[in-house]
Structures are given as C-alpha cells and as structure tokens.
Tab-separated table of C-alpha atoms in Angstrom:
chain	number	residue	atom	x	y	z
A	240	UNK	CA	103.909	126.814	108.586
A	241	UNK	CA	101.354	124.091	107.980
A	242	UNK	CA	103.081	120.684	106.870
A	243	UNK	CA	99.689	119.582	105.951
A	244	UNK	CA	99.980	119.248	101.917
A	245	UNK	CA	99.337	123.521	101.718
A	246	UNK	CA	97.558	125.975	99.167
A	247	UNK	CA	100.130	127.105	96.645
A	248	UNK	CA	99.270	130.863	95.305
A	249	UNK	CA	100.783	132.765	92.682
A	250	UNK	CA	100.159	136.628	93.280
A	251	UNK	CA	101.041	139.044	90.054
A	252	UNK	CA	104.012	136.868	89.018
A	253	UNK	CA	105.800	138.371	86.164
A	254	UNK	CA	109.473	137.518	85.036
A	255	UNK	CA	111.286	138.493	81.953
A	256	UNK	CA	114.975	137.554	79.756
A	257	UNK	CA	116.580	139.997	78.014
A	258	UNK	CA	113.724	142.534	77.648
A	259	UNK	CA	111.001	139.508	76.670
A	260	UNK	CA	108.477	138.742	78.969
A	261	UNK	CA	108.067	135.113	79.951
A	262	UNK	CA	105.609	135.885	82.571
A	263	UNK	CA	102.953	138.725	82.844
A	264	UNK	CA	101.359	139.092	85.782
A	265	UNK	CA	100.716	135.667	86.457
A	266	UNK	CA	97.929	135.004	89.641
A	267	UNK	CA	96.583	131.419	90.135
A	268	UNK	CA	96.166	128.972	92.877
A	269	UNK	CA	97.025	125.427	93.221
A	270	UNK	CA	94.466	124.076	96.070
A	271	UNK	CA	95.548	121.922	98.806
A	272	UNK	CA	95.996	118.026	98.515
A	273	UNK	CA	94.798	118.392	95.142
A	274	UNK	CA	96.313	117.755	91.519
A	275	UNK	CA	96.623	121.054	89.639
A	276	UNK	CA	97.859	120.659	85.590
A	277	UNK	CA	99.147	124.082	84.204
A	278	UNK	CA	98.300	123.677	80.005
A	279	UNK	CA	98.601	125.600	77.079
A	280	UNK	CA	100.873	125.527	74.020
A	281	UNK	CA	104.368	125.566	74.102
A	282	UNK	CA	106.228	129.072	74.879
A	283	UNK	CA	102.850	130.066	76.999
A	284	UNK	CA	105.126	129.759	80.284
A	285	UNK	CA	104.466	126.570	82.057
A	286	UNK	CA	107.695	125.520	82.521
A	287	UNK	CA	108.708	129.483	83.955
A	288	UNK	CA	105.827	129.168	85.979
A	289	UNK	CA	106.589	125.968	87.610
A	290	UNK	CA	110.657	127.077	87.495
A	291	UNK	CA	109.187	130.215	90.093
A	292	UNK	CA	107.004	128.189	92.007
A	293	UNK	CA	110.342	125.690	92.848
A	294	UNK	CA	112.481	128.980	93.387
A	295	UNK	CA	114.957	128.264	90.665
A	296	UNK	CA	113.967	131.397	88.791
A	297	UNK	CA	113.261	134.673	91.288
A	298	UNK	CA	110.665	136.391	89.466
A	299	UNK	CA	110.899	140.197	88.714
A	300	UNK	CA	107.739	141.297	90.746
A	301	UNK	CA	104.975	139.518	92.716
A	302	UNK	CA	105.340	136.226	94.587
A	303	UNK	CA	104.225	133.071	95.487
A	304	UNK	CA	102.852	131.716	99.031
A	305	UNK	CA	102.663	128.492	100.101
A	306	UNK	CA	99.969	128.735	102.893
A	307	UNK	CA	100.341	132.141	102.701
A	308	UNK	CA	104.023	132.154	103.442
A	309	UNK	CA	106.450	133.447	101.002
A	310	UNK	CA	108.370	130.853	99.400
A	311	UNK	CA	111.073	133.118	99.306
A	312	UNK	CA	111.684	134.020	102.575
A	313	UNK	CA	111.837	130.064	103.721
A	314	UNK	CA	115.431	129.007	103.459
A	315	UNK	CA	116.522	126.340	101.579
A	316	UNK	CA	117.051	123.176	103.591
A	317	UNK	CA	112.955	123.875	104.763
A	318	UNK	CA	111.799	124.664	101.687
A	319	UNK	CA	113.414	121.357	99.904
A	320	UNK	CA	111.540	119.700	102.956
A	321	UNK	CA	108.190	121.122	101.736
A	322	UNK	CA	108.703	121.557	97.927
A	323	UNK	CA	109.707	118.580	95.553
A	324	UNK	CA	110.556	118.984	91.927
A	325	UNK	CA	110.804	117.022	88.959
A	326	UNK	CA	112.037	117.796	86.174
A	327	UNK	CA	112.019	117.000	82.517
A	328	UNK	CA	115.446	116.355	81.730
A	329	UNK	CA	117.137	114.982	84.945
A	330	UNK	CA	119.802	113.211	83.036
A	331	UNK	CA	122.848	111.920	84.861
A	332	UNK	CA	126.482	111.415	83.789
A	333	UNK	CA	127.407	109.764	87.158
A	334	UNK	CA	126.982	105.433	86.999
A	335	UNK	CA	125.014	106.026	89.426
A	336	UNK	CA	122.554	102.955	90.512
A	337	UNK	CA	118.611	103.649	91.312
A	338	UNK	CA	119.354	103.416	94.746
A	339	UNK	CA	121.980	106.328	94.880
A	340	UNK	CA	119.512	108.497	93.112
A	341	UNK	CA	116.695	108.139	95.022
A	342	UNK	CA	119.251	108.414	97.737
A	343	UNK	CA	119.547	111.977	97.306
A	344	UNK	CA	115.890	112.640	97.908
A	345	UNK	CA	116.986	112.371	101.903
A	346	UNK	CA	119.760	115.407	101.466
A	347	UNK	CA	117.807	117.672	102.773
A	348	UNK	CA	116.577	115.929	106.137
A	349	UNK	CA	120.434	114.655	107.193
A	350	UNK	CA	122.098	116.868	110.113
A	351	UNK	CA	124.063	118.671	107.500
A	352	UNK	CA	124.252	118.763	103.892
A	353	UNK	CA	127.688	116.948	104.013
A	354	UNK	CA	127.195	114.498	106.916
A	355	UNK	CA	126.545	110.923	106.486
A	356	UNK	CA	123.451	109.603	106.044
A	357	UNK	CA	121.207	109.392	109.529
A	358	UNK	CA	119.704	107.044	110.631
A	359	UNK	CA	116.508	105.840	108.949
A	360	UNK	CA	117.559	107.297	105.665
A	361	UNK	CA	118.043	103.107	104.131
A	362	UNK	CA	113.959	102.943	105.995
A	363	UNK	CA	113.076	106.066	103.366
A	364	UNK	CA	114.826	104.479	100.505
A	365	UNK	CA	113.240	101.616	100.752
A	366	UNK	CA	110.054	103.343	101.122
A	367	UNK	CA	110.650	105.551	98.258
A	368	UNK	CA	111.437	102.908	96.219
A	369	UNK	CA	108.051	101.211	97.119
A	370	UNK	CA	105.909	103.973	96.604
A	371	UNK	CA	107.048	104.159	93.461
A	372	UNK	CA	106.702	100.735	92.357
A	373	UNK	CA	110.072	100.049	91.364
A	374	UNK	CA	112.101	98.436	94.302
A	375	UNK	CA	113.587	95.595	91.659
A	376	UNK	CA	115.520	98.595	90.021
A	377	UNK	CA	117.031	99.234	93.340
A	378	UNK	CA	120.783	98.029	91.638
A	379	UNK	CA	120.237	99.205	87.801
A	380	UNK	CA	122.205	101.888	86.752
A	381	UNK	CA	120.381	105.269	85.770
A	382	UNK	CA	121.500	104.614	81.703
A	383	UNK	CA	120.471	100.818	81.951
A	384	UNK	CA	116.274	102.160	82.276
A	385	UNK	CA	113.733	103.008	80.012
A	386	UNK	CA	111.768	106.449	80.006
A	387	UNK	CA	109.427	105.260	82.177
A	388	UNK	CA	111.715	103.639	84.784
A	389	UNK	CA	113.297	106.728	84.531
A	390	UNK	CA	110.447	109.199	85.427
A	391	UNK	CA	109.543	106.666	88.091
A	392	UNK	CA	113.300	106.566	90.007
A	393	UNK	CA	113.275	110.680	89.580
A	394	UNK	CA	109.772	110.449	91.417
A	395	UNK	CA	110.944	108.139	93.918
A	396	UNK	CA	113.878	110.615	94.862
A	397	UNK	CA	110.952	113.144	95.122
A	398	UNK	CA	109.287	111.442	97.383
A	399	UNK	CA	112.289	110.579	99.472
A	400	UNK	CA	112.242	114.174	100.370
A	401	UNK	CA	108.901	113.989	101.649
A	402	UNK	CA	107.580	117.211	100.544
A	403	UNK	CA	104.131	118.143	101.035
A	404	UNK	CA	103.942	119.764	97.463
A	405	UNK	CA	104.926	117.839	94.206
A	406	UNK	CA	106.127	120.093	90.879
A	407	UNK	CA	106.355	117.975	87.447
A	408	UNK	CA	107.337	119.515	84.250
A	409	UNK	CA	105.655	117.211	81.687
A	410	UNK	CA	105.819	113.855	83.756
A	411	UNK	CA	104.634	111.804	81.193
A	412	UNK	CA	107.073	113.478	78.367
A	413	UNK	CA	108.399	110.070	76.103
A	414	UNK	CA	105.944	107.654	77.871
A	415	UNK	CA	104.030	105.025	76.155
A	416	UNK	CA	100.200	105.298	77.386
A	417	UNK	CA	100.479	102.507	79.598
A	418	UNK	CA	103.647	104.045	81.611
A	419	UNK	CA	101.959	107.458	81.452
A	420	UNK	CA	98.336	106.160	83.217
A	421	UNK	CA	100.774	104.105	85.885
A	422	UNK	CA	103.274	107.155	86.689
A	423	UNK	CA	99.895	110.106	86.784
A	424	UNK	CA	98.172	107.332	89.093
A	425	UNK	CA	101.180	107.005	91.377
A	426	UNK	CA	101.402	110.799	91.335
A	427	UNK	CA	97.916	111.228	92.271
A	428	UNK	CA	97.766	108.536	94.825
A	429	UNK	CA	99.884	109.987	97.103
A	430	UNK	CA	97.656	112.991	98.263
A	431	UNK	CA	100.432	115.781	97.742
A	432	UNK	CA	99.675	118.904	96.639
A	433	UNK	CA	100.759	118.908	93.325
A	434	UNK	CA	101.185	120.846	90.297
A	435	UNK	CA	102.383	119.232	86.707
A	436	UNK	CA	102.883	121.140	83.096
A	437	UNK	CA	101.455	118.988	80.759
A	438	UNK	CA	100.942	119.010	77.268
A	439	UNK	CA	98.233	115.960	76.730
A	440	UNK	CA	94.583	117.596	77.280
A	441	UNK	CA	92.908	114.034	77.806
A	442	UNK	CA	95.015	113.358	80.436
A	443	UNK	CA	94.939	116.465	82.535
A	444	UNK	CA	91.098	116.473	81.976
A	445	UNK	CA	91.408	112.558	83.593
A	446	UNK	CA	93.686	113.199	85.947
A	447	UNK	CA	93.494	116.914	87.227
A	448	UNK	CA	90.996	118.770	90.008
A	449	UNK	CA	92.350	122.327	88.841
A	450	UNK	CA	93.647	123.403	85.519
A	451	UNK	CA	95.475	127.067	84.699
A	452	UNK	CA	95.561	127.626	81.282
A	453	UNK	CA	98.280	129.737	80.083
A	454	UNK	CA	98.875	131.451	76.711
A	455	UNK	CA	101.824	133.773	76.313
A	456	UNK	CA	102.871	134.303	79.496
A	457	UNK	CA	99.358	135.153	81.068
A	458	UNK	CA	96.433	133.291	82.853
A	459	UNK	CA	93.188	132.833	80.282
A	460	UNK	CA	91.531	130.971	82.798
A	461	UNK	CA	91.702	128.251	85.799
A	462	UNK	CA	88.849	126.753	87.125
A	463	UNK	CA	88.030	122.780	87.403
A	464	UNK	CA	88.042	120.651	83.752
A	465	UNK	CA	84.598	120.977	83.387
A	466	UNK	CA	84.920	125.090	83.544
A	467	UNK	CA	87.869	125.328	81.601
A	468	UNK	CA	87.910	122.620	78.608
A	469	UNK	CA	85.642	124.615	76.338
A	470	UNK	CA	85.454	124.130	72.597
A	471	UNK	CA	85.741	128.018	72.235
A	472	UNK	CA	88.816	127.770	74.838
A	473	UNK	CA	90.500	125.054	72.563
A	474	UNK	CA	89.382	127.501	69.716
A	475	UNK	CA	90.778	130.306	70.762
A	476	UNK	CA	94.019	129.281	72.772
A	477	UNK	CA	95.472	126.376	70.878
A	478	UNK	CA	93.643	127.042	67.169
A	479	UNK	CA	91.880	123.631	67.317
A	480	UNK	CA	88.900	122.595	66.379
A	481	UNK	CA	88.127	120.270	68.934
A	482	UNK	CA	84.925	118.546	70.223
A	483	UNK	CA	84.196	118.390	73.759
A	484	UNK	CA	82.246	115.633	74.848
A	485	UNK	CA	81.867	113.447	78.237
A	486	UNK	CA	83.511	110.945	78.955
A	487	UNK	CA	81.642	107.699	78.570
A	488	UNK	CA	82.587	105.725	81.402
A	489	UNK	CA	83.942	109.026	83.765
A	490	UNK	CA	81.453	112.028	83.035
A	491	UNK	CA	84.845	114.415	82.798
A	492	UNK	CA	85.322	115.712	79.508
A	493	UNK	CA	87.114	114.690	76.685
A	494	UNK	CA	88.666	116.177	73.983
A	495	UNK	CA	87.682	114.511	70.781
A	496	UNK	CA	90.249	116.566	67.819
A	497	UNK	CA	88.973	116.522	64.079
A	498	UNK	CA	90.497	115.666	61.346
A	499	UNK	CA	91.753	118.896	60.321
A	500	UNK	CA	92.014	120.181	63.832
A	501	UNK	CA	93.656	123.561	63.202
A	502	UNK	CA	91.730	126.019	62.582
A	503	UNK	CA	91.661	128.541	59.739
A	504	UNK	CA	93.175	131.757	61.756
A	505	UNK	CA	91.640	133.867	58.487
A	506	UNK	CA	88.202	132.621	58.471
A	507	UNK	CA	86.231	132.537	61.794
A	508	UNK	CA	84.882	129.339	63.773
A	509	UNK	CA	81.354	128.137	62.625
C-alpha cells in the first residue's frame, strides 16, 4: 500500500446499537493530501463515522478503503502506522508530563509493543513536539494545560506516529478563536490526509477542500464548500436561516446567521 498521504473511501457503511441505526449506508470519499470536514448537527453520525474510519467501531455492512485497501484487513501495528486519531475527550488520570504523552505516539514503530524505546524515538519526540508548536510544555503535566495546550500535545502524539491520514473529532471543541485558527492551521500545514468532525460552519468553509454533510445517519451531500454551503442546504439540514455570502478577503463562503436563525419548521422558507 501507498504511504503517500492515500484516498480514504467509505463504501455503503451502515452500523447500528440496539436496533437504532447510527449509520445508513454511508458512501463518501476523503481525497488524498487534502482536509476533509464531516458537518451536520449533532446525532447525524460524525463521530460513528469517523469511530469506523479509525476501526474502533466494525461497521455492520460495507467498508472503508484506504487506497483501495480495506482498512480492515491491515493489522493493527500497520494500520496505527498509517491512521492517526484524535479524539475529543483524551483525558488522562496518569501525572503524566507532555513528553510521556506524545511519547506514546512512537508505540507503534518500536520492535515490539513492550520493548524499549528504539533508537530515534527522543529524535521524533522532539520533532513532534516542534511540529506542534509546543516544545516549552515538554515537562508540564497533562492537568497543568489549558484546552488548547491540550489539543495541541494530543496532536503532537498524533504526529509522533507519523501516519499518513489524520482523524479529529471536533479539534477545536473548548478553544478560544485564536487557539482554534493556530491548532486548524497546524493541522492543515502538515499535508496529511485528513478528516475532522466539526461543528463550526465558518471554519470548515475556511479551512476545508471537501465537506460530507451528514444528517441522521446518511450522506445529503459532499462536494467542495462552494457546492455544498447552500442557503437551502443550511435550510433544510440544520433549520437555519442563514445567508451565504463570500468571503471578503478569501472568496470561500461564509455563513452569515440571522437574528432569528431557526427557522419556522410549520411555515415554509421565503
């Protein structure tokens, strides 16, 4: 398989819990080396989605490739080489420092999953660390940070796997605007292929290439920001009455919410 930041596709995914469906037949495509956002409202299955595409949940039917192999059928020290996952709770009991955490990234390229550290791993660390912007935590303990120093160590562990493809559930979750520009500009900087849930429409239309929308389970529509970030789309998926406008300084659009932004579900859209 290509280690080349790969196409991620999601063929007729569909996954259900106790007789609900979570996912229905889910098919979408996150392209290579770029940043795809999966949005809709909450319970329309981005987190599920993102939980199949990093293999913790084994979906009832259909699969998902990564350049056309099945994740599936890759075992688990390659595909924690290839995949890298972050979540949104990765909360720690352990006094553990920054350093340990990020430390953990390099698990799955050591000789064994219980050997010592080989060497180089202190090289990736360091790296890590750098990439992320936040080598003078390298000592703090996890509950000593803020959110955002938080979100930043988790993606520094993620990137001391060095996986071609980058999953975030809601990455900028609890973040300030400031934190959240700096972490989705680190995220995008690195080139990855990468796919991120996110609930903020302004920033996935800054930010992403691709967007899925999802609303109960099932693909409405994917296409690039411009395609998808419709005022009927905003309408009809998330009940707001929205304006859609371009940016003035980017050209990409922007979603401009009015004052009473839900709309009427008894009386139609004007």
């Amino acid at each position: 398989m290509s280690h080349h930041s790969p196409e991620i596709r999601v063929d007729d995914v569909t996954w259900s819990v106790g007789g609900a469906t979570i996912l229905d037949g889910i098919t979408c495509r996150a392209p290579s080396r770029g940043f795809t956002g999966l949005i809709g409202p909450n319970g329309s299955g981005k987190t599920s989605l993102l939980s199949a595409m990093a293999r913790l949940t084994r979906p009832d039917s259909g699969r998902v490739e990564i350049d056309g192999d099945s994740a599936t059928a890759m075992n688990r020290r390659e595909f924690a080489r290839t995949v890298a996952l972050v979540e949104q709770h990765s909360a720690t009991e352990l006094e553990l420092t920054v350093e340990q955490i990020v430390e953990l990234g390099v698990i799955p390229h050591r000789g064994g999953w219980a050997r010592p550290a080989a060497v180089g791993t202190a090289d990736v660390v360091t790296e890590s660390l750098a990439m992320a912007g936040i080598t003078a935590l390298r000592h703090r303990l996890w509950q000593s940070l803020s959110g955002g120093e938080k979100q930043k160590t988790q993606l520094a562990r993620a990137f001391a796997q060095r996986p071609c493809v980058l999953l975030l559930d809601e990455p900028t979750n609890h973040l300030d605007v400031s934190a959240s520009l700096e972490l989705l500009d680190l995220i995008r900087g690195r080139g990855l292929t990468t796919v991120a849930a996110m609930h903020d429409l302004n920033l996935a239309a800054m930010y992403c290439d691709h967007l899925v929308v999802l609303s109960g389970g099932r693909v409405v529509t994917e296409g690039s920001p411009e395609t998808v970030l419709t005022e009927d789309l905003l309408a009809d998926v998330y009940g707001l009455d929205a304006i859609v406008q371009p940016h003035p300084r980017t050209g990409r659009p922007m979603v401009v919410l009015c004052s009473n932004a839900v709309v009427d579900a008894e009386r139609p859209v004007s």
